[in-house]
């Protein structure tokens, strides 16, 4: 598979996650909205990694690491880094929710709607950049 196809592969998986995050938001399954938004951004950063490094991205869920190693940090605005920091803990906490009730209380409809919007905007932006 060439680089172009690998970029498209990661973006397609990201889109699937975005559609899934919207479904979780609409059905008020808030624990998974943050997790899926994290997954979308992770897939986008892996596509960007292919774009800049022309090789397989690191096996990592760390958005800040992927951003740095792909060179995205040079391009990132403050809003991107804030989103990455906001999403990072949701990847682990959604998978291993020790304090499930506390986490669910923090993930309100407004909070999840905001996360989804920011993630969708990021996805559209990076897709245009890589297109």
mmCIF file with all atom_site columns, C-alpha atoms in Angstrom:
data_model
loop_
_atom_site.group_PDB
_atom_site.id
_atom_site.type_symbol
_atom_site.label_atom_id
_atom_site.label_alt_id
_atom_site.label_comp_id
_atom_site.label_asym_id
_atom_site.label_entity_id
_atom_site.label_seq_id
_atom_site.pdbx_PDB_ins_code
_atom_site.Cartn_x
_atom_site.Cartn_y
_atom_site.Cartn_z
_atom_site.occupancy
_atom_site.B_iso_or_equiv
_atom_site.pdbx_formal_charge
_atom_site.auth_seq_id
_atom_site.auth_comp_id
_atom_site.auth_asym_id
_atom_site.auth_atom_id
_atom_site.pdbx_PDB_model_num
ATOM 1   C CA . UNK A 1 1   ? 0.000   0.000  0.000  1.00 0.00 ? 1   UNK A CA 1
ATOM 2   C CA . UNK A 1 2   ? 1.484   3.368  -0.954 1.00 0.00 ? 2   UNK A CA 1
ATOM 3   C CA . UNK A 1 3   ? 1.565   6.460  1.258  1.00 0.00 ? 3   UNK A CA 1
ATOM 4   C CA . UNK A 1 4   ? -1.522  8.028  -0.302 1.00 0.00 ? 4   UNK A CA 1
ATOM 5   C CA . UNK A 1 5   ? -3.565  4.884  0.387  1.00 0.00 ? 5   UNK A CA 1
ATOM 6   C CA . UNK A 1 6   ? -2.265  4.665  3.951  1.00 0.00 ? 6   UNK A CA 1
ATOM 7   C CA . UNK A 1 7   ? -3.278  8.268  4.603  1.00 0.00 ? 7   UNK A CA 1
ATOM 8   C CA . UNK A 1 8   ? -6.726  7.552  3.176  1.00 0.00 ? 8   UNK A CA 1
ATOM 9   C CA . UNK A 1 9   ? -6.961  4.388  5.302  1.00 0.00 ? 9   UNK A CA 1
ATOM 10  C CA . UNK A 1 10  ? -6.350  6.315  8.539  1.00 0.00 ? 10  UNK A CA 1
ATOM 11  C CA . UNK A 1 11  ? -8.759  9.071  7.533  1.00 0.00 ? 11  UNK A CA 1
ATOM 12  C CA . UNK A 1 12  ? -11.482 6.527  6.722  1.00 0.00 ? 12  UNK A CA 1
ATOM 13  C CA . UNK A 1 13  ? -11.093 4.920  10.144 1.00 0.00 ? 13  UNK A CA 1
ATOM 14  C CA . UNK A 1 14  ? -11.209 8.399  11.668 1.00 0.00 ? 14  UNK A CA 1
ATOM 15  C CA . UNK A 1 15  ? -14.433 9.153  9.802  1.00 0.00 ? 15  UNK A CA 1
ATOM 16  C CA . UNK A 1 16  ? -15.987 5.932  11.063 1.00 0.00 ? 16  UNK A CA 1
ATOM 17  C CA . UNK A 1 17  ? -15.101 6.999  14.611 1.00 0.00 ? 17  UNK A CA 1
ATOM 18  C CA . UNK A 1 18  ? -16.615 10.431 14.011 1.00 0.00 ? 18  UNK A CA 1
ATOM 19  C CA . UNK A 1 19  ? -19.893 8.925  12.823 1.00 0.00 ? 19  UNK A CA 1
ATOM 20  C CA . UNK A 1 20  ? -19.851 6.589  15.828 1.00 0.00 ? 20  UNK A CA 1
ATOM 21  C CA . UNK A 1 21  ? -19.170 9.488  18.234 1.00 0.00 ? 21  UNK A CA 1
ATOM 22  C CA . UNK A 1 22  ? -22.186 11.321 16.808 1.00 0.00 ? 22  UNK A CA 1
ATOM 23  C CA . UNK A 1 23  ? -24.353 8.228  17.333 1.00 0.00 ? 23  UNK A CA 1
ATOM 24  C CA . UNK A 1 24  ? -23.156 7.942  20.924 1.00 0.00 ? 24  UNK A CA 1
ATOM 25  C CA . UNK A 1 25  ? -23.863 11.639 21.488 1.00 0.00 ? 25  UNK A CA 1
ATOM 26  C CA . UNK A 1 26  ? -27.376 11.324 20.071 1.00 0.00 ? 26  UNK A CA 1
ATOM 27  C CA . UNK A 1 27  ? -28.126 8.302  22.258 1.00 0.00 ? 27  UNK A CA 1
ATOM 28  C CA . UNK A 1 28  ? -26.554 9.981  25.317 1.00 0.00 ? 28  UNK A CA 1
ATOM 29  C CA . UNK A 1 29  ? -23.853 7.358  25.755 1.00 0.00 ? 29  UNK A CA 1
ATOM 30  C CA . UNK A 1 30  ? -21.439 10.016 26.916 1.00 0.00 ? 30  UNK A CA 1
ATOM 31  C CA . UNK A 1 31  ? -18.685 7.742  28.227 1.00 0.00 ? 31  UNK A CA 1
ATOM 32  C CA . UNK A 1 32  ? -17.972 6.691  24.653 1.00 0.00 ? 32  UNK A CA 1
ATOM 33  C CA . UNK A 1 33  ? -18.192 10.125 23.046 1.00 0.00 ? 33  UNK A CA 1
ATOM 34  C CA . UNK A 1 34  ? -14.880 11.229 24.556 1.00 0.00 ? 34  UNK A CA 1
ATOM 35  C CA . UNK A 1 35  ? -13.240 7.886  23.822 1.00 0.00 ? 35  UNK A CA 1
ATOM 36  C CA . UNK A 1 36  ? -14.316 7.967  20.181 1.00 0.00 ? 36  UNK A CA 1
ATOM 37  C CA . UNK A 1 37  ? -13.313 11.610 19.762 1.00 0.00 ? 37  UNK A CA 1
ATOM 38  C CA . UNK A 1 38  ? -9.867  10.637 21.032 1.00 0.00 ? 38  UNK A CA 1
ATOM 39  C CA . UNK A 1 39  ? -9.775  7.818  18.490 1.00 0.00 ? 39  UNK A CA 1
ATOM 40  C CA . UNK A 1 40  ? -10.704 10.180 15.643 1.00 0.00 ? 40  UNK A CA 1
ATOM 41  C CA . UNK A 1 41  ? -7.912  12.604 16.495 1.00 0.00 ? 41  UNK A CA 1
ATOM 42  C CA . UNK A 1 42  ? -5.452  9.733  16.936 1.00 0.00 ? 42  UNK A CA 1
ATOM 43  C CA . UNK A 1 43  ? -6.276  8.382  13.474 1.00 0.00 ? 43  UNK A CA 1
ATOM 44  C CA . UNK A 1 44  ? -5.913  11.846 11.950 1.00 0.00 ? 44  UNK A CA 1
ATOM 45  C CA . UNK A 1 45  ? -2.500  12.266 13.533 1.00 0.00 ? 45  UNK A CA 1
ATOM 46  C CA . UNK A 1 46  ? -1.449  8.861  12.218 1.00 0.00 ? 46  UNK A CA 1
ATOM 47  C CA . UNK A 1 47  ? -2.530  9.948  8.730  1.00 0.00 ? 47  UNK A CA 1
ATOM 48  C CA . UNK A 1 48  ? -0.486  13.113 9.173  1.00 0.00 ? 48  UNK A CA 1
ATOM 49  C CA . UNK A 1 49  ? 2.455   10.994 10.321 1.00 0.00 ? 49  UNK A CA 1
ATOM 50  C CA . UNK A 1 50  ? 2.309   9.096  7.026  1.00 0.00 ? 50  UNK A CA 1
ATOM 51  C CA . UNK A 1 51  ? 2.120   12.434 5.211  1.00 0.00 ? 51  UNK A CA 1
ATOM 52  C CA . UNK A 1 52  ? 5.270   13.789 6.833  1.00 0.00 ? 52  UNK A CA 1
ATOM 53  C CA . UNK A 1 53  ? 7.321   10.705 7.698  1.00 0.00 ? 53  UNK A CA 1
ATOM 54  C CA . UNK A 1 54  ? 6.265   8.269  4.954  1.00 0.00 ? 54  UNK A CA 1
ATOM 55  C CA . UNK A 1 55  ? 6.353   5.348  7.362  1.00 0.00 ? 55  UNK A CA 1
ATOM 56  C CA . UNK A 1 56  ? 4.255   3.517  9.918  1.00 0.00 ? 56  UNK A CA 1
ATOM 57  C CA . UNK A 1 57  ? 3.389   5.721  12.925 1.00 0.00 ? 57  UNK A CA 1
ATOM 58  C CA . UNK A 1 58  ? 4.337   4.634  16.432 1.00 0.00 ? 58  UNK A CA 1
ATOM 59  C CA . UNK A 1 59  ? 1.970   2.245  18.145 1.00 0.00 ? 59  UNK A CA 1
ATOM 60  C CA . UNK A 1 60  ? 0.738   4.803  20.633 1.00 0.00 ? 60  UNK A CA 1
ATOM 61  C CA . UNK A 1 61  ? -2.481  6.406  21.779 1.00 0.00 ? 61  UNK A CA 1
ATOM 62  C CA . UNK A 1 62  ? -0.603  9.451  23.090 1.00 0.00 ? 62  UNK A CA 1
ATOM 63  C CA . UNK A 1 63  ? -1.858  12.371 21.014 1.00 0.00 ? 63  UNK A CA 1
ATOM 64  C CA . UNK A 1 64  ? 0.925   14.680 22.159 1.00 0.00 ? 64  UNK A CA 1
ATOM 65  C CA . UNK A 1 65  ? 3.594   12.141 21.195 1.00 0.00 ? 65  UNK A CA 1
ATOM 66  C CA . UNK A 1 66  ? 2.003   11.549 17.782 1.00 0.00 ? 66  UNK A CA 1
ATOM 67  C CA . UNK A 1 67  ? 1.738   15.286 17.219 1.00 0.00 ? 67  UNK A CA 1
ATOM 68  C CA . UNK A 1 68  ? 5.371   15.850 18.122 1.00 0.00 ? 68  UNK A CA 1
ATOM 69  C CA . UNK A 1 69  ? 6.840   12.905 16.211 1.00 0.00 ? 69  UNK A CA 1
ATOM 70  C CA . UNK A 1 70  ? 4.838   13.652 13.062 1.00 0.00 ? 70  UNK A CA 1
ATOM 71  C CA . UNK A 1 71  ? 5.920   17.279 13.056 1.00 0.00 ? 71  UNK A CA 1
ATOM 72  C CA . UNK A 1 72  ? 2.323   18.400 13.561 1.00 0.00 ? 72  UNK A CA 1
ATOM 73  C CA . UNK A 1 73  ? 3.442   20.512 16.532 1.00 0.00 ? 73  UNK A CA 1
ATOM 74  C CA . UNK A 1 74  ? 5.006   22.939 14.039 1.00 0.00 ? 74  UNK A CA 1
ATOM 75  C CA . UNK A 1 75  ? 1.590   23.446 12.463 1.00 0.00 ? 75  UNK A CA 1
ATOM 76  C CA . UNK A 1 76  ? -0.663  23.079 15.496 1.00 0.00 ? 76  UNK A CA 1
ATOM 77  C CA . UNK A 1 77  ? -2.575  25.989 16.876 1.00 0.00 ? 77  UNK A CA 1
ATOM 78  C CA . UNK A 1 78  ? -3.322  26.417 20.540 1.00 0.00 ? 78  UNK A CA 1
ATOM 79  C CA . UNK A 1 79  ? -6.843  25.052 19.971 1.00 0.00 ? 79  UNK A CA 1
ATOM 80  C CA . UNK A 1 80  ? -5.379  21.786 18.662 1.00 0.00 ? 80  UNK A CA 1
ATOM 81  C CA . UNK A 1 81  ? -3.094  21.281 21.633 1.00 0.00 ? 81  UNK A CA 1
ATOM 82  C CA . UNK A 1 82  ? -5.919  22.127 24.032 1.00 0.00 ? 82  UNK A CA 1
ATOM 83  C CA . UNK A 1 83  ? -8.125  19.532 22.333 1.00 0.00 ? 83  UNK A CA 1
ATOM 84  C CA . UNK A 1 84  ? -5.373  16.903 22.539 1.00 0.00 ? 84  UNK A CA 1
ATOM 85  C CA . UNK A 1 85  ? -4.921  17.581 26.251 1.00 0.00 ? 85  UNK A CA 1
ATOM 86  C CA . UNK A 1 86  ? -8.662  17.443 26.834 1.00 0.00 ? 86  UNK A CA 1
ATOM 87  C CA . UNK A 1 87  ? -9.036  14.127 25.017 1.00 0.00 ? 87  UNK A CA 1
ATOM 88  C CA . UNK A 1 88  ? -5.954  12.317 26.332 1.00 0.00 ? 88  UNK A CA 1
ATOM 89  C CA . UNK A 1 89  ? -7.387  11.187 29.666 1.00 0.00 ? 89  UNK A CA 1
ATOM 90  C CA . UNK A 1 90  ? -10.671 10.098 28.084 1.00 0.00 ? 90  UNK A CA 1
ATOM 91  C CA . UNK A 1 91  ? -8.966  7.337  26.116 1.00 0.00 ? 91  UNK A CA 1
ATOM 92  C CA . UNK A 1 92  ? -7.857  5.511  29.254 1.00 0.00 ? 92  UNK A CA 1
ATOM 93  C CA . UNK A 1 93  ? -10.723 6.485  31.547 1.00 0.00 ? 93  UNK A CA 1
ATOM 94  C CA . UNK A 1 94  ? -13.312 5.260  29.064 1.00 0.00 ? 94  UNK A CA 1
ATOM 95  C CA . UNK A 1 95  ? -11.565 1.910  28.748 1.00 0.00 ? 95  UNK A CA 1
ATOM 96  C CA . UNK A 1 96  ? -10.824 1.427  32.436 1.00 0.00 ? 96  UNK A CA 1
ATOM 97  C CA . UNK A 1 97  ? -13.322 3.568  34.312 1.00 0.00 ? 97  UNK A CA 1
ATOM 98  C CA . UNK A 1 98  ? -12.276 3.190  37.948 1.00 0.00 ? 98  UNK A CA 1
ATOM 99  C CA . UNK A 1 99  ? -14.477 6.117  38.865 1.00 0.00 ? 99  UNK A CA 1
ATOM 100 C CA . UNK A 1 100 ? -17.191 5.520  36.302 1.00 0.00 ? 100 UNK A CA 1
ATOM 101 C CA . UNK A 1 101 ? -19.853 7.545  38.080 1.00 0.00 ? 101 UNK A CA 1
ATOM 102 C CA . UNK A 1 102 ? -17.548 10.523 38.585 1.00 0.00 ? 102 UNK A CA 1
ATOM 103 C CA . UNK A 1 103 ? -16.476 10.404 34.945 1.00 0.00 ? 103 UNK A CA 1
ATOM 104 C CA . UNK A 1 104 ? -20.074 10.183 33.761 1.00 0.00 ? 104 UNK A CA 1
ATOM 105 C CA . UNK A 1 105 ? -20.973 13.243 35.850 1.00 0.00 ? 105 UNK A CA 1
ATOM 106 C CA . UNK A 1 106 ? -18.251 15.271 34.116 1.00 0.00 ? 106 UNK A CA 1
ATOM 107 C CA . UNK A 1 107 ? -19.338 14.149 30.641 1.00 0.00 ? 107 UNK A CA 1
ATOM 108 C CA . UNK A 1 108 ? -22.512 16.163 30.241 1.00 0.00 ? 108 UNK A CA 1
ATOM 109 C CA . UNK A 1 109 ? -24.443 16.620 27.010 1.00 0.00 ? 109 UNK A CA 1
ATOM 110 C CA . UNK A 1 110 ? -22.931 20.097 26.613 1.00 0.00 ? 110 UNK A CA 1
ATOM 111 C CA . UNK A 1 111 ? -19.383 18.897 27.304 1.00 0.00 ? 111 UNK A CA 1
ATOM 112 C CA . UNK A 1 112 ? -19.703 15.985 24.883 1.00 0.00 ? 112 UNK A CA 1
ATOM 113 C CA . UNK A 1 113 ? -21.355 18.175 22.257 1.00 0.00 ? 113 UNK A CA 1
ATOM 114 C CA . UNK A 1 114 ? -18.411 20.551 22.510 1.00 0.00 ? 114 UNK A CA 1
ATOM 115 C CA . UNK A 1 115 ? -15.870 17.712 22.265 1.00 0.00 ? 115 UNK A CA 1
ATOM 116 C CA . UNK A 1 116 ? -17.669 16.315 19.238 1.00 0.00 ? 116 UNK A CA 1
ATOM 117 C CA . UNK A 1 117 ? -17.765 19.704 17.496 1.00 0.00 ? 117 UNK A CA 1
ATOM 118 C CA . UNK A 1 118 ? -14.063 20.356 18.115 1.00 0.00 ? 118 UNK A CA 1
ATOM 119 C CA . UNK A 1 119 ? -13.172 16.861 16.929 1.00 0.00 ? 119 UNK A CA 1
ATOM 120 C CA . UNK A 1 120 ? -15.313 17.191 13.809 1.00 0.00 ? 120 UNK A CA 1
ATOM 121 C CA . UNK A 1 121 ? -13.702 20.555 13.015 1.00 0.00 ? 121 UNK A CA 1
ATOM 122 C CA . UNK A 1 122 ? -10.241 19.039 13.493 1.00 0.00 ? 122 UNK A CA 1
ATOM 123 C CA . UNK A 1 123 ? -11.093 16.090 11.255 1.00 0.00 ? 123 UNK A CA 1
ATOM 124 C CA . UNK A 1 124 ? -12.394 18.362 8.464  1.00 0.00 ? 124 UNK A CA 1
ATOM 125 C CA . UNK A 1 125 ? -9.368  20.644 8.776  1.00 0.00 ? 125 UNK A CA 1
ATOM 126 C CA . UNK A 1 126 ? -6.767  17.890 8.639  1.00 0.00 ? 126 UNK A CA 1
ATOM 127 C CA . UNK A 1 127 ? -8.593  16.105 5.818  1.00 0.00 ? 127 UNK A CA 1
ATOM 128 C CA . UNK A 1 128 ? -8.421  19.311 3.717  1.00 0.00 ? 128 UNK A CA 1
ATOM 129 C CA . UNK A 1 129 ? -4.753  19.682 4.636  1.00 0.00 ? 129 UNK A CA 1
ATOM 130 C CA . UNK A 1 130 ? -3.957  16.130 3.527  1.00 0.00 ? 130 UNK A CA 1
ATOM 131 C CA . UNK A 1 131 ? -6.287  16.146 0.504  1.00 0.00 ? 131 UNK A CA 1
#
